[in-house]
Amino acid sequence: MSHTLGIRQAQKQKTRQALMDAALVLLEEQSLSSLGLREVTRAVGVAPTAFYRHFRSTADLGVALVEEALGSLHPMIRTTVTADGTSEERIARAVELIAGHVTAYPAPVRFIARERHGGVQPVREAIRDQLARFAEEVKTELAKDAEAEGWSDDDLLMLSHLYVDQMLVTASLFLEALESSPQERERVALLAARQMRLISIGRRHWLD
Amino acid sequence: MSHTLGIRQAQKQKTRQALMDAALVLLEEQSLSSLGLREVTRAVGVAPTAFYRHFRSTADLGVALVEEALGSLHPMIRTTVTADGTSEERIARAVELIAGHVTAYPAPVRFIARERHGGVQPVREAIRDQLARFAEEVKTELAKDAEAEGWSDDDLLMLSHLYVDQMLVTASLFLEALESSPQERERVALLAARQMRLISIGRRHWLD
DNA sequence: AATTCCAGAGAACAGTTGTTAACTGGATGA
DNA sequence: TCATCCAGTTAACAACTGTTCTCTGGAATT
């Protein structure tokens, strides 16, 4: 189904990606609402007007960045929640997964954390939609579990949102600890694991 | 202990407060990192240079806004956590309190949610410090409770952070639902209450 | 081979920004 | 009463912003 792009389309996509990459770097030290279009094109080395060939505005760029940052994460989420083993093993694996992802891709993670409540409405909405999709997917996975017996749909969705929010809290903790000592990062990992453990315990006794 | 301010100092404080109020309004639709000093002074009706008599920069203004938004909240947090009654009553009261606060002071709440992970380092740090203070205070209150018997200090602090984070999640949910229908806001309240309930259950069975 | 297309360049636009310096005039303190 | 102080003003600065229009050269299409 994949169609080989012409030289032209390929070059265009390359420039587009360069703009997005440059933006992500610039956004490590500022918010999207203060990111200038000229700033981005200057970093890439193209004329300011070239920007308009790819994005209507920086807000538009931001929405594209949201897709890039979260779009590819859905399969990862699914397998993480599904993963078998004891509750304790699953927690450890989830925390490791988050830590690894934050270490490997700090810029996109920072961008999402920053713009989730940021000053650009379309971007906030794009993030909210993606996170809602995550919650829905987590919910369908949770529903398969034996522990979900007797749970109402609303309760399952409530728990899913709690998990998704907790993942973001953990990710931003790791983000803050990125430049810290390994001991500090280990402390964060233990804290995150304990919080997840408490939520798991709450889940186990929910129907009591 | 209170000393009556001279005409001069009083006028200065008045202008300073006007700058902060105007900034808060402007920040409803953008992030601090894009807030211009001229923008603020224009909204107040003073010369741009007057800004420097009160703040070194907009980042400095932001730090002052953090103090204003969170500084006065400490007593409120204390009494909320301490409040007696059944677990269910305490949850209902906490959710109501948050909903009321968000409705009464949406701008400062939005500011904190936005800048907690925003693009201005000193402001992020100021918020982090205030939230850490909240967690410490919640911890000391929790420690007084009979349920805290056998809990380690680390576990108590872990739970406190979970509570504080959950309060922020709830506040930002109410913020999003501010312009929505009463039914929608009630839905948010029920969701928040259920999430707190799950955490409470986890807390109750933590030592099993 | 001739024509159309279009990503990117270039120049110019009116507005905006933070920061400096020197000032004014009313409150303050001797 | 008189000298000092200082919150706020005025003017000017170079640097920057988003957006428009026109142009170009190589890819794509016929």
Short mmCIF file of C-alpha atoms (C1' of nucleotides) in Angstrom, two decimals:
data_model
loop_
_atom_site.label_atom_id
_atom_site.label_comp_id
_atom_site.label_asym_id
_atom_site.label_seq_id
_atom_site.Cartn_x
_atom_site.Cartn_y
_atom_site.Cartn_z
CA MET A 1 0.00 0.00 0.00
CA SER A 2 3.01 2.28 0.45
CA HIS A 3 3.63 4.58 -2.49
CA THR A 4 7.17 5.77 -3.19
CA LEU A 5 7.21 9.53 -2.85
CA GLY A 6 8.53 11.66 -5.67
CA ILE A 7 11.68 13.70 -5.17
CA ARG A 8 9.54 16.70 -4.57
CA GLN A 9 7.26 15.25 -1.88
CA ALA A 10 10.23 13.65 -0.17
CA GLN A 11 12.11 16.93 0.04
CA LYS A 12 9.00 18.63 1.38
CA GLN A 13 8.53 16.06 4.12
CA LYS A 14 12.20 16.39 5.01
CA THR A 15 11.87 20.13 5.51
CA ARG A 16 8.66 19.65 7.45
CA GLN A 17 10.35 17.20 9.77
CA ALA A 18 13.30 19.56 10.18
CA LEU A 19 10.91 22.31 11.25
CA MET A 20 9.27 20.02 13.80
CA ASP A 21 12.60 18.82 15.17
CA ALA A 22 13.94 22.35 15.48
CA ALA A 23 10.74 23.47 17.20
CA LEU A 24 11.01 20.66 19.73
CA VAL A 25 14.53 21.76 20.63
CA LEU A 26 13.48 25.38 21.02
CA LEU A 27 10.50 24.31 23.13
CA GLU A 28 12.72 22.81 25.78
CA GLU A 29 13.21 26.26 27.22
CA GLN A 30 9.96 28.03 26.39
CA SER A 31 6.27 27.43 25.77
CA LEU A 32 4.59 27.11 22.42
CA SER A 33 2.73 30.38 22.84
CA SER A 34 6.04 32.25 22.76
CA LEU A 35 7.59 30.26 19.92
CA GLY A 36 8.07 32.44 16.86
CA LEU A 37 7.81 31.13 13.34
CA ARG A 38 10.96 33.01 12.35
CA GLU A 39 12.79 31.47 15.26
CA VAL A 40 12.01 28.01 13.90
CA THR A 41 12.91 28.72 10.28
CA ARG A 42 16.15 30.39 11.38
CA ALA A 43 17.13 27.25 13.29
CA VAL A 44 16.46 25.09 10.25
CA GLY A 45 18.10 27.45 7.79
CA VAL A 46 15.17 28.21 5.50
CA ALA A 47 13.37 31.44 4.71
CA PRO A 48 10.61 32.52 7.11
CA THR A 49 8.04 32.32 4.35
CA ALA A 50 8.82 28.64 3.75
CA PHE A 51 7.08 27.95 7.03
CA TYR A 52 3.69 28.62 5.48
CA ARG A 53 4.21 25.82 2.96
CA HIS A 54 3.90 23.39 5.89
CA PHE A 55 1.93 24.98 8.69
CA ARG A 56 -0.67 27.72 8.98
CA SER A 57 0.78 28.89 12.28
CA THR A 58 2.89 27.77 15.21
CA ALA A 59 -0.30 26.47 16.81
CA ASP A 60 -0.72 24.21 13.79
CA LEU A 61 2.88 23.05 14.21
CA GLY A 62 2.07 22.29 17.83
CA VAL A 63 -0.83 20.05 16.90
CA ALA A 64 1.44 18.13 14.52
CA LEU A 65 3.95 17.73 17.34
CA VAL A 66 1.24 16.27 19.56
CA GLU A 67 0.44 13.63 16.96
CA GLU A 68 4.11 12.79 16.59
CA ALA A 69 4.70 12.59 20.33
CA LEU A 70 1.65 10.58 21.33
CA GLY A 71 0.40 8.93 18.15
CA SER A 72 3.02 6.21 18.15
CA LEU A 73 2.54 5.41 21.81
CA HIS A 74 -0.76 3.57 21.60
CA PRO A 75 0.62 0.07 20.96
CA MET A 76 3.11 0.59 23.78
CA ILE A 77 0.33 1.46 26.22
CA ARG A 78 -1.70 -1.57 25.22
CA THR A 79 1.05 -4.09 25.78
CA THR A 80 2.10 -2.49 29.04
CA VAL A 81 -1.32 -2.79 30.59
CA THR A 82 -1.85 -6.25 29.17
CA ALA A 83 1.54 -7.55 30.29
CA ASP A 84 1.17 -10.54 32.58
CA GLY A 85 2.98 -11.45 35.77
CA THR A 86 2.26 -10.53 39.37
CA SER A 87 0.90 -7.11 40.19
CA GLU A 88 4.29 -6.15 41.56
CA GLU A 89 6.09 -7.23 38.40
CA ARG A 90 3.71 -5.30 36.22
CA ILE A 91 4.25 -2.16 38.25
CA ALA A 92 8.01 -2.50 38.06
CA ARG A 93 7.85 -2.98 34.33
CA ALA A 94 5.54 0.00 33.83
CA VAL A 95 7.83 2.29 35.83
CA GLU A 96 10.87 1.06 33.91
CA LEU A 97 9.07 1.61 30.64
CA ILE A 98 8.21 5.18 31.53
CA ALA A 99 11.72 5.90 32.78
CA GLY A 100 13.21 4.49 29.60
CA HIS A 101 10.89 6.45 27.36
CA VAL A 102 11.57 9.73 29.16
CA THR A 103 15.31 9.12 28.95
CA ALA A 104 15.16 8.25 25.25
CA TYR A 105 12.77 11.03 24.20
CA PRO A 106 12.84 13.83 26.77
CA ALA A 107 11.89 16.62 24.38
CA PRO A 108 8.50 15.27 23.22
CA VAL A 109 7.60 14.26 26.77
CA ARG A 110 8.46 17.71 28.07
CA PHE A 111 6.44 19.25 25.27
CA ILE A 112 3.33 17.25 26.18
CA ALA A 113 3.64 17.97 29.90
CA ARG A 114 4.14 21.66 29.17
CA GLU A 115 1.37 22.15 26.63
CA ARG A 116 -1.25 19.94 28.25
CA HIS A 117 -2.38 22.98 30.21
CA GLY A 118 -0.53 25.50 28.05
CA GLY A 119 -1.65 28.68 26.40
CA VAL A 120 -2.63 27.33 22.97
CA GLN A 121 -6.15 25.97 22.81
CA PRO A 122 -5.95 23.71 19.72
CA VAL A 123 -2.87 22.03 21.16
CA ARG A 124 -4.54 21.50 24.53
CA GLU A 125 -7.46 19.88 22.75
CA ALA A 126 -5.22 17.64 20.66
CA ILE A 127 -3.49 16.41 23.81
CA ARG A 128 -6.77 15.94 25.64
CA ASP A 129 -8.11 13.85 22.76
CA GLN A 130 -5.03 11.65 22.63
CA LEU A 131 -5.09 11.10 26.38
CA ALA A 132 -8.79 10.25 26.23
CA ARG A 133 -7.94 7.65 23.59
CA PHE A 134 -5.28 6.24 25.90
CA ALA A 135 -7.80 6.00 28.70
CA GLU A 136 -10.29 4.23 26.44
CA GLU A 137 -7.65 1.72 25.38
CA VAL A 138 -6.53 1.11 28.93
CA LYS A 139 -10.15 0.59 29.83
CA THR A 140 -10.70 -2.11 27.19
CA GLU A 141 -7.56 -3.88 28.42
CA LEU A 142 -8.64 -3.65 32.04
CA ALA A 143 -12.06 -5.01 31.12
CA LYS A 144 -10.42 -8.24 29.94
CA ASP A 145 -8.85 -8.82 33.34
CA ALA A 146 -10.54 -11.15 35.78
CA GLU A 147 -10.34 -8.47 38.45
CA ALA A 148 -12.74 -6.33 36.44
CA GLU A 149 -15.67 -8.58 37.20
CA GLY A 150 -18.59 -6.65 38.60
CA TRP A 151 -17.09 -3.28 37.64
CA SER A 152 -19.34 -0.73 35.98
CA ASP A 153 -18.25 0.98 32.78
CA ASP A 154 -17.95 4.30 34.59
CA ASP A 155 -15.75 2.83 37.27
CA LEU A 156 -13.46 1.24 34.70
CA LEU A 157 -13.09 4.54 32.87
CA MET A 158 -12.45 6.31 36.17
CA LEU A 159 -9.64 3.88 36.95
CA SER A 160 -8.22 4.23 33.43
CA HIS A 161 -8.01 7.98 33.76
CA LEU A 162 -6.36 7.57 37.14
CA TYR A 163 -3.74 5.30 35.54
CA VAL A 164 -3.15 7.65 32.61
CA ASP A 165 -2.82 10.68 34.87
CA GLN A 166 -0.48 8.75 37.13
CA MET A 167 1.69 7.86 34.12
CA LEU A 168 1.99 11.54 33.26
CA VAL A 169 2.82 12.49 36.82
CA THR A 170 5.51 9.83 36.86
CA ALA A 171 6.88 10.90 33.49
CA SER A 172 7.19 14.51 34.60
CA LEU A 173 8.91 13.39 37.81
CA PHE A 174 11.47 11.51 35.75
CA LEU A 175 11.81 14.56 33.54
CA GLU A 176 12.72 16.71 36.51
CA ALA A 177 15.20 14.10 37.68
CA LEU A 178 16.84 13.66 34.26
CA GLU A 179 19.89 15.72 35.16
CA SER A 180 19.99 14.51 38.74
CA SER A 181 22.08 11.75 40.27
CA PRO A 182 21.20 8.08 39.73
CA GLN A 183 20.26 7.86 43.40
CA GLU A 184 17.72 10.63 42.94
CA ARG A 185 16.25 8.91 39.91
CA GLU A 186 16.03 5.67 41.82
CA ARG A 187 14.18 7.53 44.56
CA VAL A 188 11.68 8.75 41.98
CA ALA A 189 11.25 5.23 40.62
CA LEU A 190 10.52 3.88 44.08
CA LEU A 191 8.05 6.66 44.80
CA ALA A 192 6.24 6.06 41.53
CA ALA A 193 6.09 2.33 42.15
CA ARG A 194 4.64 2.83 45.60
CA GLN A 195 1.96 5.18 44.30
CA MET A 196 0.98 2.66 41.63
CA ARG A 197 0.94 -0.04 44.28
CA LEU A 198 -1.50 1.95 46.38
CA ILE A 199 -3.77 2.44 43.39
CA SER A 200 -3.61 -1.29 42.65
CA ILE A 201 -4.58 -2.06 46.21
CA GLY A 202 -7.50 0.33 45.96
CA ARG A 203 -8.54 -1.40 42.78
CA ARG A 204 -8.38 -4.83 44.39
CA HIS A 205 -10.69 -3.80 47.24
CA TRP A 206 -12.97 -1.53 45.20
CA LEU A 207 -15.96 -3.85 45.33
CA ASP A 208 -15.69 -4.69 49.06
CA MET B 1 2.54 44.59 64.44
CA SER B 2 0.95 46.10 61.35
CA HIS B 3 2.41 49.45 60.41
CA THR B 4 0.24 51.96 58.55
CA LEU B 5 1.82 52.53 55.18
CA GLY B 6 2.61 56.05 54.01
CA ILE B 7 0.76 57.48 51.04
CA ARG B 8 3.74 56.67 48.92
CA GLN B 9 4.13 53.01 49.84
CA ALA B 10 0.38 52.51 49.61
CA GLN B 11 0.26 53.90 46.10
CA LYS B 12 3.18 51.70 45.10
CA GLN B 13 1.54 48.55 46.40
CA LYS B 14 -1.65 49.52 44.60
CA THR B 15 0.18 49.75 41.26
CA ARG B 16 2.00 46.53 41.96
CA GLN B 17 -1.27 44.75 42.63
CA ALA B 18 -2.78 46.25 39.48
CA LEU B 19 0.13 44.85 37.47
CA MET B 20 -0.37 41.41 38.96
CA ASP B 21 -4.13 41.47 38.40
CA ALA B 22 -3.73 42.57 34.80
CA ALA B 23 -1.12 39.90 34.20
CA LEU B 24 -3.44 37.23 35.56
CA VAL B 25 -6.14 38.29 33.12
CA LEU B 26 -3.74 38.27 30.17
CA LEU B 27 -2.44 34.86 31.24
CA GLU B 28 -5.83 33.26 30.78
CA GLU B 29 -5.11 33.01 27.09
CA GLN B 30 -1.32 32.62 26.94
CA SER B 31 1.66 31.34 28.89
CA LEU B 32 3.98 33.40 31.01
CA SER B 33 6.89 32.91 28.62
CA SER B 34 5.02 34.90 25.98
CA LEU B 35 3.73 37.60 28.31
CA GLY B 36 5.29 40.94 27.45
CA LEU B 37 6.04 43.58 30.03
CA ARG B 38 4.59 46.26 27.78
CA GLU B 39 1.43 44.24 27.40
CA VAL B 40 0.95 44.30 31.15
CA THR B 41 1.68 47.99 31.64
CA ARG B 42 -0.60 48.87 28.73
CA ALA B 43 -3.45 46.96 30.36
CA VAL B 44 -2.91 48.82 33.63
CA GLY B 45 -2.43 52.21 32.02
CA VAL B 46 1.09 53.03 33.21
CA ALA B 47 4.31 53.60 31.31
CA PRO B 48 6.32 50.50 30.37
CA THR B 49 9.27 51.66 32.43
CA ALA B 50 7.14 51.77 35.56
CA PHE B 51 7.21 47.99 35.48
CA TYR B 52 10.84 47.96 36.60
CA ARG B 53 9.95 49.74 39.83
CA HIS B 54 8.17 46.54 40.89
CA PHE B 55 9.64 43.57 39.04
CA ARG B 56 12.95 42.75 37.43
CA SER B 57 11.22 40.81 34.66
CA THR B 58 8.01 38.99 33.80
CA ALA B 59 9.54 35.87 35.33
CA ASP B 60 9.84 37.80 38.58
CA LEU B 61 6.20 38.82 38.26
CA GLY B 62 5.35 35.15 37.76
CA VAL B 63 7.05 34.14 41.00
CA ALA B 64 5.05 36.81 42.84
CA LEU B 65 1.86 35.43 41.28
CA VAL B 66 2.73 31.96 42.55
CA GLU B 67 3.04 33.27 46.10
CA GLU B 68 -0.28 35.07 45.78
CA ALA B 69 -2.06 32.08 44.30
CA LEU B 70 -0.76 29.38 46.65
CA GLY B 71 0.55 31.19 49.69
CA SER B 72 -2.85 31.80 51.21
CA LEU B 73 -4.01 28.25 50.62
CA HIS B 74 -2.05 26.54 53.38
CA PRO B 75 -4.60 26.96 56.18
CA MET B 76 -7.33 25.76 53.84
CA ILE B 77 -5.42 22.56 53.02
CA ARG B 78 -4.79 21.86 56.69
CA THR B 79 -8.40 22.10 57.77
CA THR B 80 -9.60 20.09 54.78
CA VAL B 81 -7.38 17.13 55.53
CA THR B 82 -8.06 17.35 59.24
CA ALA B 83 -11.82 17.65 58.83
CA ASP B 84 -13.65 14.88 60.64
CA GLY B 85 -16.59 12.76 59.59
CA THR B 86 -16.71 9.54 57.64
CA SER B 87 -14.30 8.97 54.79
CA GLU B 88 -17.14 9.50 52.35
CA GLU B 89 -18.10 12.83 53.94
CA ARG B 90 -14.53 14.04 53.87
CA ILE B 91 -14.21 13.20 50.19
CA ALA B 92 -17.44 15.01 49.35
CA ARG B 93 -16.29 18.06 51.29
CA ALA B 94 -12.88 18.09 49.62
CA VAL B 95 -14.39 17.90 46.14
CA GLU B 96 -16.84 20.66 46.97
CA LEU B 97 -14.05 22.80 48.34
CA ILE B 98 -11.99 22.41 45.19
CA ALA B 99 -14.98 23.08 42.95
CA GLY B 100 -15.81 26.20 44.94
CA HIS B 101 -12.29 27.50 44.86
CA VAL B 102 -11.94 26.97 41.12
CA THR B 103 -15.24 28.73 40.51
CA ALA B 104 -14.32 31.65 42.75
CA TYR B 105 -10.72 32.08 41.54
CA PRO B 106 -10.34 30.50 38.11
CA ALA B 107 -7.49 32.73 36.93
CA PRO B 108 -4.93 31.89 39.65
CA VAL B 109 -5.79 28.20 39.43
CA ARG B 110 -5.34 28.22 35.66
CA PHE B 111 -2.06 30.06 36.09
CA ILE B 112 -0.69 27.42 38.44
CA ALA B 113 -1.82 24.51 36.29
CA ARG B 114 -0.31 26.18 33.23
CA GLU B 115 3.03 27.21 34.69
CA ARG B 116 3.67 24.13 36.80
CA HIS B 117 5.37 22.59 33.78
CA GLY B 118 5.69 25.86 31.86
CA GLY B 119 8.61 27.45 30.12
CA VAL B 120 9.87 29.68 32.93
CA GLN B 121 12.25 27.92 35.30
CA PRO B 122 12.04 30.18 38.39
CA VAL B 123 8.26 29.96 38.28
CA ARG B 124 8.30 26.19 37.96
CA GLU B 125 10.58 26.04 41.00
CA ALA B 126 8.37 28.36 43.02
CA ILE B 127 5.36 26.17 42.30
CA ARG B 128 7.27 22.99 43.06
CA ASP B 129 8.36 24.41 46.41
CA GLN B 130 4.85 25.45 47.36
CA LEU B 131 3.42 22.06 46.41
CA ALA B 132 6.16 20.33 48.39
CA ARG B 133 5.13 22.45 51.39
CA PHE B 134 1.52 21.35 50.84
CA ALA B 135 2.60 17.72 50.77
CA GLU B 136 4.59 18.16 53.98
CA GLU B 137 1.60 19.72 55.70
CA VAL B 138 -0.77 17.04 54.50
CA LYS B 139 1.72 14.50 55.76
CA THR B 140 1.79 15.94 59.28
CA GLU B 141 -2.00 15.94 59.35
CA LEU B 142 -2.20 12.37 58.07
CA ALA B 143 0.31 11.30 60.69
CA LYS B 144 -2.12 12.37 63.42
CA ASP B 145 -4.80 10.04 62.10
CA ALA B 146 -5.28 6.65 63.72
CA GLU B 147 -5.07 5.03 60.29
CA ALA B 148 -1.46 6.13 59.99
CA GLU B 149 -0.30 3.66 62.60
CA GLY B 150 2.56 1.54 61.33
CA TRP B 151 3.16 3.78 58.32
CA SER B 152 6.73 4.73 57.48
CA ASP B 153 7.64 8.36 56.88
CA ASP B 154 8.33 7.66 53.22
CA ASP B 155 4.95 6.03 52.73
CA LEU B 156 3.17 8.94 54.37
CA LEU B 157 4.95 11.41 52.11
CA MET B 158 4.16 9.24 49.10
CA LEU B 159 0.47 9.32 49.98
CA SER B 160 0.60 13.07 50.58
CA HIS B 161 2.03 13.70 47.14
CA LEU B 162 -0.63 11.45 45.67
CA TYR B 163 -3.30 13.53 47.39
CA VAL B 164 -1.78 16.84 46.30
CA ASP B 165 -1.40 15.70 42.71
CA GLN B 166 -4.96 14.40 42.75
CA MET B 167 -6.20 17.79 43.98
CA LEU B 168 -4.48 19.47 41.05
CA VAL B 169 -5.89 16.97 38.57
CA THR B 170 -9.34 17.59 39.98
CA ALA B 171 -8.90 21.36 39.92
CA SER B 172 -7.86 21.33 36.29
CA LEU B 173 -10.83 19.11 35.43
CA PHE B 174 -13.16 21.64 37.03
CA LEU B 175 -11.33 24.37 35.16
CA GLU B 176 -12.06 22.70 31.83
CA ALA B 177 -15.69 22.24 32.84
CA LEU B 178 -16.16 25.85 34.01
CA GLU B 179 -18.03 26.94 30.91
CA SER B 180 -19.81 23.62 30.50
CA SER B 181 -23.30 22.63 31.61
CA PRO B 182 -24.08 21.91 35.26
CA GLN B 183 -24.59 18.25 34.35
CA GLU B 184 -21.07 18.08 32.96
CA ARG B 185 -19.66 19.67 36.10
CA GLU B 186 -21.57 17.21 38.23
CA ARG B 187 -20.08 14.40 36.16
CA VAL B 188 -16.61 15.78 36.90
CA ALA B 189 -17.42 15.98 40.61
CA LEU B 190 -18.56 12.36 40.67
CA LEU B 191 -15.47 11.22 38.78
CA ALA B 192 -13.18 13.09 41.16
CA ALA B 193 -14.97 11.68 44.20
CA ARG B 194 -14.64 8.14 42.90
CA GLN B 195 -10.94 8.56 42.25
CA MET B 196 -10.40 9.86 45.77
CA ARG B 197 -12.46 6.97 47.09
CA LEU B 198 -10.20 4.48 45.34
CA ILE B 199 -7.14 6.13 46.83
CA SER B 200 -8.73 6.03 50.28
CA ILE B 201 -9.42 2.33 49.87
CA GLY B 202 -5.84 1.75 48.86
CA ARG B 203 -4.73 3.66 51.92
CA ARG B 204 -6.95 1.58 54.20
CA HIS B 205 -5.49 -1.71 52.95
CA TRP B 206 -1.89 -0.49 52.51
CA LEU B 207 -0.53 -2.49 55.44
CA ASP B 208 -2.34 -5.75 54.65
"C1'" DA C 1 10.23 18.68 -25.57
"C1'" DA C 2 7.08 21.99 -23.86
"C1'" DT C 3 4.17 23.31 -20.13
"C1'" DT C 4 2.51 23.49 -15.56
"C1'" DC C 5 3.34 23.28 -10.80
"C1'" DC C 6 5.02 24.56 -6.34
"C1'" DA C 7 8.70 24.55 -2.32
"C1'" DG C 8 11.44 27.88 -1.12
"C1'" DA C 9 13.81 32.72 -1.59
"C1'" DG C 10 13.88 37.64 -1.30
"C1'" DA C 11 12.36 42.11 -0.09
"C1'" DA C 12 9.52 45.06 2.13
"C1'" DC C 13 5.50 46.30 5.42
"C1'" DA C 14 3.86 48.16 9.78
"C1'" DG C 15 3.99 46.82 14.65
"C1'" DT C 16 5.91 45.07 18.34
"C1'" DT C 17 9.41 44.12 21.87
"C1'" DG C 18 12.95 45.00 26.21
"C1'" DT C 19 16.03 48.40 27.96
"C1'" DT C 20 18.57 52.82 28.56
"C1'" DA C 21 18.69 57.56 29.99
"C1'" DA C 22 17.21 61.81 31.66
"C1'" DC C 23 13.09 64.04 33.52
"C1'" DT C 24 9.16 65.58 36.80
"C1'" DG C 25 6.48 66.38 40.83
"C1'" DG C 26 4.54 65.10 44.96
"C1'" DA C 27 5.49 62.60 49.40
"C1'" DT C 28 8.97 62.26 53.04
"C1'" DG C 29 12.20 63.48 56.72
"C1'" DA C 30 15.51 66.98 58.81
"C1'" DT D 1 10.64 75.26 55.34
"C1'" DC D 2 13.85 73.14 52.51
"C1'" DA D 3 16.51 69.36 50.67
"C1'" DT D 4 16.06 64.53 49.53
"C1'" DC D 5 13.87 60.68 47.71
"C1'" DC D 6 11.62 57.83 44.34
"C1'" DA D 7 7.21 56.09 41.63
"C1'" DG D 8 6.04 57.06 37.37
"C1'" DT D 9 6.84 59.63 32.64
"C1'" DT D 10 8.80 60.69 28.19
"C1'" DA D 11 11.66 59.73 24.34
"C1'" DA D 12 14.55 57.09 21.80
"C1'" DC D 13 17.27 52.75 20.55
"C1'" DA D 14 18.09 48.58 17.86
"C1'" DA D 15 16.12 44.27 17.30
"C1'" DC D 16 12.56 41.55 16.50
"C1'" DT D 17 7.84 39.84 14.98
"C1'" DG D 18 3.94 37.82 11.41
"C1'" DT D 19 2.36 38.50 6.85
"C1'" DT D 20 2.04 40.10 1.97
"C1'" DC D 21 3.61 39.97 -2.74
"C1'" DT D 22 6.70 38.78 -6.35
"C1'" DC D 23 10.02 35.83 -8.20
"C1'" DT D 24 12.83 31.50 -9.35
"C1'" DG D 25 14.38 26.99 -10.65
"C1'" DG D 26 13.84 22.35 -10.73
"C1'" DA D 27 10.35 18.48 -10.45
"C1'" DA D 28 6.09 16.73 -12.41
"C1'" DT D 29 2.93 16.26 -16.03
"C1'" DT D 30 1.42 16.21 -20.70
#
